[in-house]
Amino acid sequence: MSHGSRHEPVMADLVCELFEPIQEGTLVDATFGGGGHSLRLQQVVAPHVRIMGIDRDPAVGERAAALGFDFIPGDFADIERLLSAAGVENLAGVLFDFGLSSDQLDDPERGFSYHRRGPLDMRMDPGSGLTADQVVNTWDCRSLARVIARYGEEPSSRRIARAIVANRPLADTLALAEVVAAAVPAALRRKGHPARRTFQAIRMAVNDELGAVRTGLEAALGRLEEGGRCVAISYHSLEDRLVKQRFKKGGADCVCPSDLPICGCGLTAELRPLVNGSARPEPAEVEINRRARSARLRAVERLAA
Ligand SMILES: C[S@@+](CC[C@H](N)C(=O)[O-])C[C@H]1O[C@@H](n2cnc3c(N)ncnc32)[C@H](O)[C@@H]1O
């Protein structure tokens, strides 16, 4: 466990192995969280590699400072602007460990937990944007159902959306969890708490998580220097699909027939995969850290232009 945080970094050995060859330059931990990955990386990358943290949760800044890391508060969707403002040009490495930290999840005041009473907030940056309260208590039934179905992959999405609308106003997280649980028929319940998928869906909508992954990943890859490495750990299939598609697109090389004198397709691979497909945590890690169970890690290296 890292200093001042309850969050256990996921697949940290593999993350370290993938970044270890970096000799110099800046390595950005774009989801600093508890700082667990950064602390581990500090032990393996060369001493002349500068590790810099980014996180949209302002509470993380204090932890990063206490641990002695350079830190930029902000959304990694704005990584282009954040790096320019910090005077950073090219990156030797960038790590994304998407989703929430245990510190955020376990703090009832943040409103992420369906086990503890708290405000309907769910913002990673409590200083800005849409709240869960707005989504839950003002969105129309169709929009709610769509988000719960898409981001939560919840088969009872319409039933849940109707129950939410019928029980408004919902005062807090436990009120929401109770309404959702009562709306899911016993026969359709899957493993875990019946409100888990709905909470996940609302959180993803509140923080526009997929939008941030799409924009942030693209911008970060654009900043990678030759030989620079990008590692992304996802916990949701839609998140992982975005990473997979972007890495695949970057790996596409000339598809012209070999007897064609010059390339007509214009494709040149810009990225080289560093793991075969995606890597999953070892069962031993999942046993110790349940939150690792849905993790999928993908990694690429930037090739010469
Ligand atoms: C899974 S935790 C990272 C944990 C970290 N790797 C560690 O070892 O402690 C994800 C972190 O990313 C942050 N985060 C999520 N989306 C973000 C975004 N779009 N921009 C910046 N930070 C984000 C969250 O606030 C959270 O602190």
CSV table of N, CA, C and O in Angstrom, one decimal, residues 24-104:
chain,number,residue,atom,x,y,z
A,24,GLU,N,15.7,8.2,-20.0
A,24,GLU,CA,15.7,9.6,-19.7
A,24,GLU,C,14.4,10.2,-20.2
A,24,GLU,O,13.6,9.6,-20.8
A,25,GLY,N,14.2,11.5,-19.8
A,25,GLY,CA,13.0,12.2,-20.3
A,25,GLY,C,11.9,12.2,-19.2
A,25,GLY,O,12.2,12.0,-18.0
A,26,THR,N,10.7,12.5,-19.7
A,26,THR,CA,9.5,12.6,-18.7
A,26,THR,C,8.6,11.4,-18.9
A,26,THR,O,8.2,11.1,-20.0
A,27,LEU,N,8.2,10.9,-17.7
A,27,LEU,CA,7.2,9.8,-17.7
A,27,LEU,C,6.0,10.4,-17.0
A,27,LEU,O,6.1,10.8,-15.8
A,28,VAL,N,4.9,10.4,-17.6
A,28,VAL,CA,3.7,11.0,-17.0
A,28,VAL,C,2.8,9.9,-16.5
A,28,VAL,O,2.4,8.9,-17.2
A,29,ASP,N,2.5,9.9,-15.2
A,29,ASP,CA,1.5,9.1,-14.6
A,29,ASP,C,0.2,9.9,-14.6
A,29,ASP,O,-0.1,10.7,-13.8
A,30,ALA,N,-0.6,9.6,-15.7
A,30,ALA,CA,-1.8,10.5,-16.0
A,30,ALA,C,-3.0,10.2,-15.0
A,30,ALA,O,-4.0,11.0,-15.1
A,31,THR,N,-2.9,9.2,-14.2
A,31,THR,CA,-3.9,8.9,-13.2
A,31,THR,C,-3.2,8.6,-11.9
A,31,THR,O,-3.2,7.5,-11.4
A,32,PHE,N,-2.7,9.6,-11.3
A,32,PHE,CA,-1.7,9.5,-10.2
A,32,PHE,C,-2.4,8.8,-9.0
A,32,PHE,O,-1.8,7.9,-8.3
A,33,GLY,N,-3.6,9.1,-8.7
A,33,GLY,CA,-4.4,8.5,-7.6
A,33,GLY,C,-3.6,8.4,-6.3
A,33,GLY,O,-3.2,9.5,-5.7
A,34,GLY,N,-3.4,7.3,-5.8
A,34,GLY,CA,-2.7,7.1,-4.5
A,34,GLY,C,-1.2,7.2,-4.7
A,34,GLY,O,-0.4,7.2,-3.7
A,35,GLY,N,-0.7,7.2,-5.9
A,35,GLY,CA,0.7,7.3,-6.2
A,35,GLY,C,1.4,6.0,-6.2
A,35,GLY,O,2.7,5.9,-6.3
A,36,GLY,N,0.7,4.9,-6.1
A,36,GLY,CA,1.3,3.6,-5.9
A,36,GLY,C,2.2,3.2,-7.1
A,36,GLY,O,3.3,2.8,-7.0
A,37,HIS,N,1.6,3.5,-8.3
A,37,HIS,CA,2.4,3.1,-9.5
A,37,HIS,C,3.7,4.0,-9.6
A,37,HIS,O,4.8,3.6,-9.9
A,38,SER,N,3.5,5.3,-9.3
A,38,SER,CA,4.6,6.2,-9.4
A,38,SER,C,5.7,5.8,-8.5
A,38,SER,O,6.9,5.9,-8.8
A,39,LEU,N,5.3,5.5,-7.2
A,39,LEU,CA,6.3,5.1,-6.2
A,39,LEU,C,7.1,3.8,-6.7
A,39,LEU,O,8.3,3.8,-6.5
A,40,ARG,N,6.4,2.9,-7.3
A,40,ARG,CA,7.0,1.7,-7.8
A,40,ARG,C,8.0,2.0,-9.0
A,40,ARG,O,9.1,1.5,-9.1
A,41,LEU,N,7.5,2.9,-9.8
A,41,LEU,CA,8.2,3.2,-11.0
A,41,LEU,C,9.5,4.0,-10.7
A,41,LEU,O,10.6,3.8,-11.3
A,42,GLN,N,9.4,4.8,-9.6
A,42,GLN,CA,10.6,5.5,-9.1
A,42,GLN,C,11.7,4.6,-8.8
A,42,GLN,O,12.9,5.0,-9.0
A,43,GLN,N,11.4,3.4,-8.4
A,43,GLN,CA,12.4,2.5,-8.0
A,43,GLN,C,13.1,1.8,-9.2
A,43,GLN,O,14.2,1.2,-9.1
A,44,VAL,N,12.4,1.8,-10.4
A,44,VAL,CA,13.0,1.0,-11.5
A,44,VAL,C,13.5,1.9,-12.7
A,44,VAL,O,14.4,1.4,-13.4
A,45,VAL,N,12.9,3.0,-12.9
A,45,VAL,CA,13.3,3.8,-14.1
A,45,VAL,C,14.6,4.5,-13.7
A,45,VAL,O,14.9,4.7,-12.5
A,46,ALA,N,15.4,4.8,-14.8
A,46,ALA,CA,16.7,5.4,-14.5
A,46,ALA,C,16.5,6.7,-13.7
A,46,ALA,O,15.5,7.4,-13.8
A,47,PRO,N,17.5,7.1,-12.9
A,47,PRO,CA,17.4,8.3,-12.0
A,47,PRO,C,17.1,9.6,-12.8
A,47,PRO,O,16.6,10.5,-12.3
A,48,HIS,N,17.5,9.6,-14.1
A,48,HIS,CA,17.3,10.8,-14.9
A,48,HIS,C,16.0,10.8,-15.6
A,48,HIS,O,15.8,11.6,-16.5
A,49,VAL,N,15.1,10.0,-15.2
A,49,VAL,CA,13.7,10.0,-15.7
A,49,VAL,C,12.9,10.8,-14.7
A,49,VAL,O,12.9,10.5,-13.5
A,50,ARG,N,12.2,11.9,-15.2
A,50,ARG,CA,11.3,12.7,-14.3
A,50,ARG,C,9.9,12.1,-14.3
A,50,ARG,O,9.3,12.0,-15.4
A,51,ILE,N,9.4,11.7,-13.2
A,51,ILE,CA,8.0,11.2,-13.1
A,51,ILE,C,7.1,12.4,-12.7
A,51,ILE,O,7.4,13.1,-11.7
A,52,MET,N,6.1,12.5,-13.5
A,52,MET,CA,5.2,13.7,-13.3
A,52,MET,C,3.7,13.1,-13.2
A,52,MET,O,3.3,12.3,-14.0
A,53,GLY,N,3.0,13.5,-12.2
A,53,GLY,CA,1.6,13.0,-12.0
A,53,GLY,C,0.6,14.0,-12.5
A,53,GLY,O,0.8,15.2,-12.5
A,54,ILE,N,-0.5,13.4,-13.0
A,54,ILE,CA,-1.7,14.2,-13.3
A,54,ILE,C,-2.9,13.5,-12.7
A,54,ILE,O,-2.9,12.3,-12.6
A,55,ASP,N,-3.8,14.3,-12.2
A,55,ASP,CA,-5.1,13.7,-11.7
A,55,ASP,C,-6.1,14.8,-11.6
A,55,ASP,O,-5.8,16.0,-11.3
A,56,ARG,N,-7.4,14.5,-12.0
A,56,ARG,CA,-8.4,15.5,-11.9
A,56,ARG,C,-9.0,15.7,-10.5
A,56,ARG,O,-9.8,16.6,-10.3
A,57,ASP,N,-8.6,14.8,-9.6
A,57,ASP,CA,-9.1,14.9,-8.2
A,57,ASP,C,-8.1,15.8,-7.5
A,57,ASP,O,-7.0,15.5,-7.2
A,58,PRO,N,-8.6,17.0,-7.0
A,58,PRO,CA,-7.6,18.0,-6.4
A,58,PRO,C,-7.0,17.4,-5.1
A,58,PRO,O,-5.9,17.8,-4.7
A,59,ALA,N,-7.7,16.5,-4.4
A,59,ALA,CA,-7.2,15.9,-3.2
A,59,ALA,C,-5.9,15.1,-3.5
A,59,ALA,O,-5.1,15.0,-2.6
A,60,VAL,N,-5.7,14.7,-4.7
A,60,VAL,CA,-4.5,13.9,-5.0
A,60,VAL,C,-3.3,14.8,-5.0
A,60,VAL,O,-2.2,14.3,-4.8
A,61,GLY,N,-3.4,16.1,-5.3
A,61,GLY,CA,-2.3,17.0,-5.4
A,61,GLY,C,-1.5,17.0,-4.1
A,61,GLY,O,-0.2,17.0,-4.2
A,62,GLU,N,-2.2,17.0,-3.0
A,62,GLU,CA,-1.5,17.1,-1.7
A,62,GLU,C,-0.6,15.9,-1.5
A,62,GLU,O,0.5,15.9,-1.0
A,63,ARG,N,-1.2,14.7,-1.9
A,63,ARG,CA,-0.5,13.5,-1.7
A,63,ARG,C,0.7,13.4,-2.6
A,63,ARG,O,1.8,13.0,-2.1
A,64,ALA,N,0.6,13.9,-3.8
A,64,ALA,CA,1.7,13.9,-4.8
A,64,ALA,C,2.8,14.8,-4.2
A,64,ALA,O,4.0,14.4,-4.3
A,65,ALA,N,2.4,15.9,-3.7
A,65,ALA,CA,3.4,16.8,-3.2
A,65,ALA,C,4.1,16.2,-2.0
A,65,ALA,O,5.3,16.3,-1.8
A,66,ALA,N,3.3,15.6,-1.1
A,66,ALA,CA,3.9,15.0,0.1
A,66,ALA,C,4.9,13.8,-0.3
A,66,ALA,O,5.9,13.6,0.4
A,67,LEU,N,4.6,13.2,-1.4
A,67,LEU,CA,5.5,12.1,-1.9
A,67,LEU,C,6.7,12.7,-2.7
A,67,LEU,O,7.5,11.9,-3.1
A,68,GLY,N,6.7,14.0,-3.0
A,68,GLY,CA,7.8,14.6,-3.7
A,68,GLY,C,7.7,14.5,-5.2
A,68,GLY,O,8.7,14.6,-5.9
A,69,PHE,N,6.5,14.3,-5.7
A,69,PHE,CA,6.4,14.2,-7.2
A,69,PHE,C,5.9,15.5,-7.8
A,69,PHE,O,5.1,16.2,-7.1
A,70,ASP,N,6.4,15.8,-9.0
A,70,ASP,CA,5.8,17.0,-9.7
A,70,ASP,C,4.4,16.6,-10.1
A,70,ASP,O,4.1,15.4,-10.4
A,71,PHE,N,3.5,17.5,-10.0
A,71,PHE,CA,2.1,17.2,-10.2
A,71,PHE,C,1.3,18.3,-10.9
A,71,PHE,O,1.5,19.5,-10.7
A,72,ILE,N,0.5,17.9,-11.9
A,72,ILE,CA,-0.4,18.8,-12.6
A,72,ILE,C,-1.8,18.4,-12.3
A,72,ILE,O,-2.2,17.4,-12.7
A,73,PRO,N,-2.6,19.3,-11.6
A,73,PRO,CA,-4.0,19.0,-11.4
A,73,PRO,C,-4.7,19.2,-12.8
A,73,PRO,O,-4.5,20.1,-13.5
A,74,GLY,N,-5.6,18.3,-13.1
A,74,GLY,CA,-6.4,18.4,-14.3
A,74,GLY,C,-6.9,17.1,-14.9
A,74,GLY,O,-6.5,16.1,-14.4
A,75,ASP,N,-7.7,17.3,-15.9
A,75,ASP,CA,-8.3,16.1,-16.6
A,75,ASP,C,-7.3,15.7,-17.7
A,75,ASP,O,-6.8,16.5,-18.5
A,76,PHE,N,-7.0,14.4,-17.8
A,76,PHE,CA,-6.0,14.0,-18.8
A,76,PHE,C,-6.6,14.2,-20.2
A,76,PHE,O,-5.8,14.1,-21.2
A,77,ALA,N,-7.9,14.4,-20.3
A,77,ALA,CA,-8.4,14.8,-21.7
A,77,ALA,C,-7.7,16.1,-22.2
A,77,ALA,O,-7.7,16.3,-23.4
A,78,ASP,N,-7.3,16.9,-21.2
A,78,ASP,CA,-6.6,18.2,-21.6
A,78,ASP,C,-5.1,18.0,-21.5
A,78,ASP,O,-4.4,19.0,-21.3
A,79,ILE,N,-4.6,16.8,-21.7
A,79,ILE,CA,-3.1,16.6,-21.4
A,79,ILE,C,-2.2,17.5,-22.3
A,79,ILE,O,-1.2,17.9,-21.9
A,80,GLU,N,-2.7,17.7,-23.5
A,80,GLU,CA,-2.0,18.5,-24.5
A,80,GLU,C,-1.7,19.9,-23.8
A,80,GLU,O,-0.6,20.4,-23.7
A,81,ARG,N,-2.8,20.5,-23.4
A,81,ARG,CA,-2.7,21.9,-22.8
A,81,ARG,C,-2.0,21.8,-21.4
A,81,ARG,O,-1.1,22.7,-21.2
A,82,LEU,N,-2.2,20.8,-20.6
A,82,LEU,CA,-1.6,20.7,-19.3
A,82,LEU,C,-0.1,20.6,-19.5
A,82,LEU,O,0.7,21.2,-18.7
A,83,LEU,N,0.4,19.8,-20.4
A,83,LEU,CA,1.8,19.6,-20.6
A,83,LEU,C,2.5,20.8,-21.2
A,83,LEU,O,3.5,21.2,-20.7
A,84,SER,N,1.8,21.5,-22.1
A,84,SER,CA,2.3,22.7,-22.7
A,84,SER,C,2.5,23.8,-21.6
A,84,SER,O,3.6,24.4,-21.5
A,85,ALA,N,1.5,23.9,-20.7
A,85,ALA,CA,1.6,24.9,-19.7
A,85,ALA,C,2.7,24.6,-18.7
A,85,ALA,O,3.3,25.5,-18.1
A,86,ALA,N,3.0,23.3,-18.5
A,86,ALA,CA,4.1,22.9,-17.6
A,86,ALA,C,5.4,22.9,-18.3
A,86,ALA,O,6.4,22.5,-17.7
A,87,GLY,N,5.4,23.2,-19.6
A,87,GLY,CA,6.7,23.3,-20.3
A,87,GLY,C,7.3,21.9,-20.7
A,87,GLY,O,8.4,21.8,-21.0
A,88,VAL,N,6.4,20.9,-20.8
A,88,VAL,CA,6.8,19.6,-21.1
A,88,VAL,C,6.5,19.4,-22.6
A,88,VAL,O,5.3,19.6,-23.0
A,89,GLU,N,7.5,18.9,-23.4
A,89,GLU,CA,7.2,18.7,-24.8
A,89,GLU,C,6.9,17.2,-25.1
A,89,GLU,O,5.8,16.8,-25.0
A,90,ASN,N,8.0,16.5,-25.3
A,90,ASN,CA,7.8,15.0,-25.6
A,90,ASN,C,7.8,14.2,-24.4
A,90,ASN,O,8.4,14.5,-23.4
A,91,LEU,N,7.2,13.0,-24.5
A,91,LEU,CA,7.1,12.1,-23.4
A,91,LEU,C,7.9,10.8,-23.7
A,91,LEU,O,7.8,10.3,-24.7
A,92,ALA,N,8.6,10.4,-22.6
A,92,ALA,CA,9.3,9.1,-22.7
A,92,ALA,C,8.3,8.0,-22.4
A,92,ALA,O,8.5,6.8,-22.7
A,93,GLY,N,7.3,8.3,-21.6
A,93,GLY,CA,6.3,7.3,-21.2
A,93,GLY,C,5.1,8.0,-20.7
A,93,GLY,O,5.1,9.1,-20.2
A,94,VAL,N,4.0,7.2,-20.8
A,94,VAL,CA,2.7,7.7,-20.2
A,94,VAL,C,1.9,6.5,-19.7
A,94,VAL,O,1.8,5.5,-20.4
A,95,LEU,N,1.4,6.6,-18.5
A,95,LEU,CA,0.7,5.5,-17.9
A,95,LEU,C,-0.8,6.0,-17.6
A,95,LEU,O,-1.0,7.1,-17.0
A,96,PHE,N,-1.7,5.2,-18.0
A,96,PHE,CA,-3.1,5.5,-17.7
A,96,PHE,C,-3.6,4.3,-16.9
A,96,PHE,O,-3.5,3.1,-17.4
A,97,ASP,N,-4.2,4.5,-15.7
A,97,ASP,CA,-4.8,3.5,-14.9
A,97,ASP,C,-6.2,4.0,-14.6
A,97,ASP,O,-6.4,4.7,-13.6
A,98,PHE,N,-7.1,3.7,-15.5
A,98,PHE,CA,-8.4,4.4,-15.6
A,98,PHE,C,-9.3,4.1,-14.3
A,98,PHE,O,-9.0,3.1,-13.6
A,99,GLY,N,-10.3,4.8,-14.2
A,99,GLY,CA,-11.3,4.5,-13.2
A,99,GLY,C,-11.1,5.3,-11.9
A,99,GLY,O,-10.5,6.4,-11.9
A,100,LEU,N,-11.5,4.7,-10.8
A,100,LEU,CA,-11.5,5.3,-9.5
A,100,LEU,C,-10.4,4.7,-8.6
A,100,LEU,O,-10.1,3.5,-8.8
A,101,SER,N,-9.9,5.4,-7.6
A,101,SER,CA,-9.0,4.8,-6.7
A,101,SER,C,-9.8,4.3,-5.5
A,101,SER,O,-11.0,4.8,-5.3
A,102,SER,N,-9.2,3.5,-4.7
A,102,SER,CA,-9.9,3.0,-3.5
A,102,SER,C,-10.2,4.2,-2.5
A,102,SER,O,-11.2,4.2,-1.8
A,103,ASP,N,-9.3,5.2,-2.5
A,103,ASP,CA,-9.5,6.3,-1.6
A,103,ASP,C,-10.8,7.0,-2.0
A,103,ASP,O,-11.6,7.4,-1.1
A,104,GLN,N,-11.1,7.2,-3.3
A,104,GLN,CA,-12.3,7.8,-3.7
A,104,GLN,C,-13.5,6.9,-3.4
A,104,GLN,O,-14.5,7.4,-2.9
